[in-house]
């Protein structure tokens, strides 16, 4: 089978969302990511930060489902992802950024960042928990700090997120 660079990129994006690797994206992938982040940073689910992260994860899931779950079965298949999410995200990356923002905001708070953002080391931990290979996570975390102040702040991570999922054909 010939796989184009485009298809490879789409497959990688799908895998990023399909955190448990069962072949579709659903609510469990988002709540699972929240749970893993809380465990990594020793934050209780019942704390304010923990609750904010779960609420952000649920909002992120609802936003994704609204874009991509065409048959309404609460699962996004790869086909729905390609035909729904990827096309819509490419057309309106800023809308996607807003869907992701509450989760990303809460994730930065869990990782210890106030308004000044999170250090590159803790950002690497976040990415690794979310399934990014450790070497790649390290370089990605450094790249996220676009203004080079040694911290990854909300705008930097929201913009990078939108960029990552905006896959050119
Ligand atoms: Ca899944
Ligand atoms: Ca579906
Ligand atoms: Ca920065």
PDB file of C-alpha atoms and ligand atoms in Angstrom:
ATOM      1  CA  UNK A   1       0.000   0.000   0.000  1.00  0.00           C
ATOM      2  CA  UNK A   2       1.298   3.404  -0.937  1.00  0.00           C
ATOM      3  CA  UNK A   3       0.883   5.862   1.871  1.00  0.00           C
ATOM      4  CA  UNK A   4       1.230   9.508   1.066  1.00  0.00           C
ATOM      5  CA  UNK A   5       2.942  11.956   3.373  1.00  0.00           C
ATOM      6  CA  UNK A   6      -0.472  13.530   3.919  1.00  0.00           C
ATOM      7  CA  UNK A   7      -2.012  10.218   5.026  1.00  0.00           C
ATOM      8  CA  UNK A   8       0.914   9.560   7.346  1.00  0.00           C
ATOM      9  CA  UNK A   9       0.446  12.949   8.970  1.00  0.00           C
ATOM     10  CA  UNK A  10      -3.283  12.368   9.389  1.00  0.00           C
ATOM     11  CA  UNK A  11      -2.622   8.966  10.947  1.00  0.00           C
ATOM     12  CA  UNK A  12      -0.216  10.572  13.423  1.00  0.00           C
ATOM     13  CA  UNK A  13      -2.781  13.227  14.396  1.00  0.00           C
ATOM     14  CA  UNK A  14      -5.474  10.593  14.831  1.00  0.00           C
ATOM     15  CA  UNK A  15      -3.148   8.557  17.050  1.00  0.00           C
ATOM     16  CA  UNK A  16      -2.507  11.644  19.176  1.00  0.00           C
ATOM     17  CA  UNK A  17      -6.218  11.881  19.983  1.00  0.00           C
ATOM     18  CA  UNK A  18      -6.767   8.123  20.208  1.00  0.00           C
ATOM     19  CA  UNK A  19      -4.878   8.018  23.491  1.00  0.00           C
ATOM     20  CA  UNK A  20      -5.821   4.434  24.365  1.00  0.00           C
ATOM     21  CA  UNK A  21      -5.167   3.221  20.824  1.00  0.00           C
ATOM     22  CA  UNK A  22      -8.443   1.332  20.392  1.00  0.00           C
ATOM     23  CA  UNK A  23      -9.052   2.682  16.906  1.00  0.00           C
ATOM     24  CA  UNK A  24     -11.518   5.482  17.596  1.00  0.00           C
ATOM     25  CA  UNK A  25     -11.591   8.740  19.492  1.00  0.00           C
ATOM     26  CA  UNK A  26     -14.114   9.030  22.286  1.00  0.00           C
ATOM     27  CA  UNK A  27     -14.650  10.684  25.652  1.00  0.00           C
ATOM     28  CA  UNK A  28     -12.424   8.120  27.390  1.00  0.00           C
ATOM     29  CA  UNK A  29      -9.419   9.323  25.423  1.00  0.00           C
ATOM     30  CA  UNK A  30      -9.892  12.843  26.783  1.00  0.00           C
ATOM     31  CA  UNK A  31     -10.684  11.885  30.375  1.00  0.00           C
ATOM     32  CA  UNK A  32      -7.794   9.389  30.241  1.00  0.00           C
ATOM     33  CA  UNK A  33      -5.395  12.135  29.175  1.00  0.00           C
ATOM     34  CA  UNK A  34      -6.628  14.315  32.042  1.00  0.00           C
ATOM     35  CA  UNK A  35      -6.188  11.479  34.520  1.00  0.00           C
ATOM     36  CA  UNK A  36      -2.651  10.732  33.295  1.00  0.00           C
ATOM     37  CA  UNK A  37      -1.647  14.392  33.580  1.00  0.00           C
ATOM     38  CA  UNK A  38      -2.994  14.614  37.119  1.00  0.00           C
ATOM     39  CA  UNK A  39      -1.077  11.472  38.092  1.00  0.00           C
ATOM     40  CA  UNK A  40       2.167  12.748  36.547  1.00  0.00           C
ATOM     41  CA  UNK A  41       1.995  16.026  38.446  1.00  0.00           C
ATOM     42  CA  UNK A  42       0.565  14.608  41.680  1.00  0.00           C
ATOM     43  CA  UNK A  43      -2.624  16.649  41.475  1.00  0.00           C
ATOM     44  CA  UNK A  44      -5.844  15.362  43.042  1.00  0.00           C
ATOM     45  CA  UNK A  45      -8.833  14.985  40.720  1.00  0.00           C
ATOM     46  CA  UNK A  46     -11.004  16.705  43.320  1.00  0.00           C
ATOM     47  CA  UNK A  47      -8.777  19.768  43.563  1.00  0.00           C
ATOM     48  CA  UNK A  48      -9.714  22.953  41.703  1.00  0.00           C
ATOM     49  CA  UNK A  49      -7.001  22.314  39.131  1.00  0.00           C
ATOM     50  CA  UNK A  50      -8.047  18.704  38.745  1.00  0.00           C
ATOM     51  CA  UNK A  51     -11.680  19.641  38.221  1.00  0.00           C
ATOM     52  CA  UNK A  52     -10.739  22.346  35.723  1.00  0.00           C
ATOM     53  CA  UNK A  53      -8.716  19.813  33.749  1.00  0.00           C
ATOM     54  CA  UNK A  54     -11.607  17.329  33.593  1.00  0.00           C
ATOM     55  CA  UNK A  55     -14.027  20.081  32.608  1.00  0.00           C
ATOM     56  CA  UNK A  56     -11.596  21.223  29.905  1.00  0.00           C
ATOM     57  CA  UNK A  57     -11.182  17.650  28.662  1.00  0.00           C
ATOM     58  CA  UNK A  58     -14.963  17.200  28.451  1.00  0.00           C
ATOM     59  CA  UNK A  59     -15.364  20.514  26.599  1.00  0.00           C
ATOM     60  CA  UNK A  60     -12.600  19.504  24.208  1.00  0.00           C
ATOM     61  CA  UNK A  61     -14.320  16.172  23.562  1.00  0.00           C
ATOM     62  CA  UNK A  62     -17.713  17.841  23.036  1.00  0.00           C
ATOM     63  CA  UNK A  63     -16.158  20.309  20.616  1.00  0.00           C
ATOM     64  CA  UNK A  64     -14.433  17.556  18.657  1.00  0.00           C
ATOM     65  CA  UNK A  65     -17.599  15.448  18.595  1.00  0.00           C
ATOM     66  CA  UNK A  66     -19.557  18.458  17.350  1.00  0.00           C
ATOM     67  CA  UNK A  67     -17.122  18.829  14.468  1.00  0.00           C
ATOM     68  CA  UNK A  68     -16.490  15.222  13.563  1.00  0.00           C
ATOM     69  CA  UNK A  69     -18.975  12.710  15.015  1.00  0.00           C
ATOM     70  CA  UNK A  70     -21.330  12.741  12.057  1.00  0.00           C
ATOM     71  CA  UNK A  71     -23.428   9.695  12.992  1.00  0.00           C
ATOM     72  CA  UNK A  72     -23.667  10.767  16.635  1.00  0.00           C
ATOM     73  CA  UNK A  73     -22.551   7.441  18.134  1.00  0.00           C
ATOM     74  CA  UNK A  74     -20.119   9.205  20.516  1.00  0.00           C
ATOM     75  CA  UNK A  75     -17.126   7.819  18.668  1.00  0.00           C
ATOM     76  CA  UNK A  76     -14.972   9.464  16.050  1.00  0.00           C
ATOM     77  CA  UNK A  77     -13.686   6.901  13.612  1.00  0.00           C
ATOM     78  CA  UNK A  78     -10.650   7.538  11.498  1.00  0.00           C
ATOM     79  CA  UNK A  79     -12.915   8.186   8.529  1.00  0.00           C
ATOM     80  CA  UNK A  80     -14.945  10.745  10.478  1.00  0.00           C
ATOM     81  CA  UNK A  81     -11.697  12.304  11.637  1.00  0.00           C
ATOM     82  CA  UNK A  82     -10.350  12.632   8.117  1.00  0.00           C
ATOM     83  CA  UNK A  83     -13.592  13.781   6.501  1.00  0.00           C
ATOM     84  CA  UNK A  84     -14.902  15.900   9.336  1.00  0.00           C
ATOM     85  CA  UNK A  85     -12.239  17.101  11.686  1.00  0.00           C
ATOM     86  CA  UNK A  86      -9.243  17.510   9.437  1.00  0.00           C
ATOM     87  CA  UNK A  87     -11.087  19.487   6.769  1.00  0.00           C
ATOM     88  CA  UNK A  88     -12.874  21.715   9.262  1.00  0.00           C
ATOM     89  CA  UNK A  89      -9.724  22.293  11.291  1.00  0.00           C
ATOM     90  CA  UNK A  90      -7.875  23.312   8.168  1.00  0.00           C
ATOM     91  CA  UNK A  91     -10.613  25.790   7.291  1.00  0.00           C
ATOM     92  CA  UNK A  92     -10.902  27.224  10.787  1.00  0.00           C
ATOM     93  CA  UNK A  93      -7.820  26.492  12.896  1.00  0.00           C
ATOM     94  CA  UNK A  94      -8.703  29.359  15.251  1.00  0.00           C
ATOM     95  CA  UNK A  95     -12.011  27.661  16.080  1.00  0.00           C
ATOM     96  CA  UNK A  96     -10.159  24.486  16.957  1.00  0.00           C
ATOM     97  CA  UNK A  97      -7.804  26.474  19.142  1.00  0.00           C
ATOM     98  CA  UNK A  98     -10.783  27.790  21.105  1.00  0.00           C
ATOM     99  CA  UNK A  99     -12.172  24.259  21.554  1.00  0.00           C
ATOM    100  CA  UNK A 100      -8.818  23.124  22.938  1.00  0.00           C
ATOM    101  CA  UNK A 101      -8.067  26.228  25.013  1.00  0.00           C
ATOM    102  CA  UNK A 102      -9.817  25.331  28.321  1.00  0.00           C
ATOM    103  CA  UNK A 103      -8.050  21.969  28.389  1.00  0.00           C
ATOM    104  CA  UNK A 104      -4.670  23.454  27.488  1.00  0.00           C
ATOM    105  CA  UNK A 105      -5.143  26.264  30.010  1.00  0.00           C
ATOM    106  CA  UNK A 106      -5.944  23.729  32.753  1.00  0.00           C
ATOM    107  CA  UNK A 107      -3.075  21.433  31.692  1.00  0.00           C
ATOM    108  CA  UNK A 108      -0.597  24.298  32.031  1.00  0.00           C
ATOM    109  CA  UNK A 109      -1.982  25.056  35.494  1.00  0.00           C
ATOM    110  CA  UNK A 110      -1.583  21.407  36.531  1.00  0.00           C
ATOM    111  CA  UNK A 111       1.990  21.458  35.210  1.00  0.00           C
ATOM    112  CA  UNK A 112       2.725  24.313  37.570  1.00  0.00           C
ATOM    113  CA  UNK A 113       2.390  27.299  35.316  1.00  0.00           C
ATOM    114  CA  UNK A 114       0.660  30.471  36.333  1.00  0.00           C
ATOM    115  CA  UNK A 115       0.123  33.172  33.760  1.00  0.00           C
ATOM    116  CA  UNK A 116       3.842  33.135  33.061  1.00  0.00           C
ATOM    117  CA  UNK A 117       3.695  29.668  31.537  1.00  0.00           C
ATOM    118  CA  UNK A 118       5.488  26.405  32.168  1.00  0.00           C
ATOM    119  CA  UNK A 119       9.210  25.660  31.880  1.00  0.00           C
ATOM    120  CA  UNK A 120      10.451  23.599  28.966  1.00  0.00           C
ATOM    121  CA  UNK A 121      11.249  20.654  31.251  1.00  0.00           C
ATOM    122  CA  UNK A 122       7.696  20.400  32.606  1.00  0.00           C
ATOM    123  CA  UNK A 123       6.297  20.929  29.117  1.00  0.00           C
ATOM    124  CA  UNK A 124       8.350  17.904  28.025  1.00  0.00           C
ATOM    125  CA  UNK A 125       6.694  15.903  30.822  1.00  0.00           C
ATOM    126  CA  UNK A 126       3.237  16.977  29.639  1.00  0.00           C
ATOM    127  CA  UNK A 127       3.944  15.912  26.061  1.00  0.00           C
ATOM    128  CA  UNK A 128       5.475  12.612  27.179  1.00  0.00           C
ATOM    129  CA  UNK A 129       2.416  11.804  29.298  1.00  0.00           C
ATOM    130  CA  UNK A 130       0.257  12.507  26.249  1.00  0.00           C
ATOM    131  CA  UNK A 131       2.174   9.856  24.329  1.00  0.00           C
ATOM    132  CA  UNK A 132       4.837  11.837  22.511  1.00  0.00           C
ATOM    133  CA  UNK A 133       8.145   9.993  22.240  1.00  0.00           C
ATOM    134  CA  UNK A 134      10.539  11.437  24.831  1.00  0.00           C
ATOM    135  CA  UNK A 135      13.250  12.734  22.483  1.00  0.00           C
ATOM    136  CA  UNK A 136      10.641  14.281  20.247  1.00  0.00           C
ATOM    137  CA  UNK A 137       8.851  15.738  23.277  1.00  0.00           C
ATOM    138  CA  UNK A 138      12.045  17.483  24.357  1.00  0.00           C
ATOM    139  CA  UNK A 139      12.630  19.180  21.009  1.00  0.00           C
ATOM    140  CA  UNK A 140       8.917  19.915  20.607  1.00  0.00           C
ATOM    141  CA  UNK A 141       8.772  21.551  24.034  1.00  0.00           C
ATOM    142  CA  UNK A 142      11.722  23.769  23.176  1.00  0.00           C
ATOM    143  CA  UNK A 143      10.117  24.648  19.843  1.00  0.00           C
ATOM    144  CA  UNK A 144       6.863  25.581  21.595  1.00  0.00           C
ATOM    145  CA  UNK A 145       8.672  28.425  23.338  1.00  0.00           C
ATOM    146  CA  UNK A 146       8.479  30.614  20.246  1.00  0.00           C
ATOM    147  CA  UNK A 147       9.497  33.842  21.999  1.00  0.00           C
ATOM    148  CA  UNK A 148      12.480  32.119  23.621  1.00  0.00           C
ATOM    149  CA  UNK A 149      11.841  33.236  27.196  1.00  0.00           C
ATOM    150  CA  UNK A 150      12.294  29.697  28.530  1.00  0.00           C
ATOM    151  CA  UNK A 151       8.587  29.273  29.304  1.00  0.00           C
ATOM    152  CA  UNK A 152       5.693  27.872  27.312  1.00  0.00           C
ATOM    153  CA  UNK A 153       2.642  30.050  27.827  1.00  0.00           C
ATOM    154  CA  UNK A 154      -0.995  29.596  26.880  1.00  0.00           C
ATOM    155  CA  UNK A 155      -0.849  31.524  23.612  1.00  0.00           C
ATOM    156  CA  UNK A 156       2.242  29.634  22.466  1.00  0.00           C
ATOM    157  CA  UNK A 157       0.703  26.242  23.176  1.00  0.00           C
ATOM    158  CA  UNK A 158      -2.754  27.074  21.754  1.00  0.00           C
ATOM    159  CA  UNK A 159      -1.222  28.406  18.548  1.00  0.00           C
ATOM    160  CA  UNK A 160       1.099  25.393  18.215  1.00  0.00           C
ATOM    161  CA  UNK A 161      -1.813  23.035  18.774  1.00  0.00           C
ATOM    162  CA  UNK A 162      -3.841  24.645  16.010  1.00  0.00           C
ATOM    163  CA  UNK A 163      -0.802  24.540  13.731  1.00  0.00           C
ATOM    164  CA  UNK A 164      -0.113  20.867  14.429  1.00  0.00           C
ATOM    165  CA  UNK A 165      -3.651  19.825  13.535  1.00  0.00           C
ATOM    166  CA  UNK A 166      -3.842  22.042  10.486  1.00  0.00           C
ATOM    167  CA  UNK A 167      -2.449  19.551   8.000  1.00  0.00           C
ATOM    168  CA  UNK A 168      -1.817  20.939   4.527  1.00  0.00           C
ATOM    169  CA  UNK A 169      -2.808  18.616   1.707  1.00  0.00           C
TER     170      UNK A 169
HETATM  171 CA1  LIG B   1      -9.608   5.658  21.824  1.00  0.00          CA
HETATM  172 CA1  LIG B   2     -19.199   8.485  14.962  1.00  0.00          CA
HETATM  173 CA1  LIG B   3       7.698  31.562  25.754  1.00  0.00          CA
END
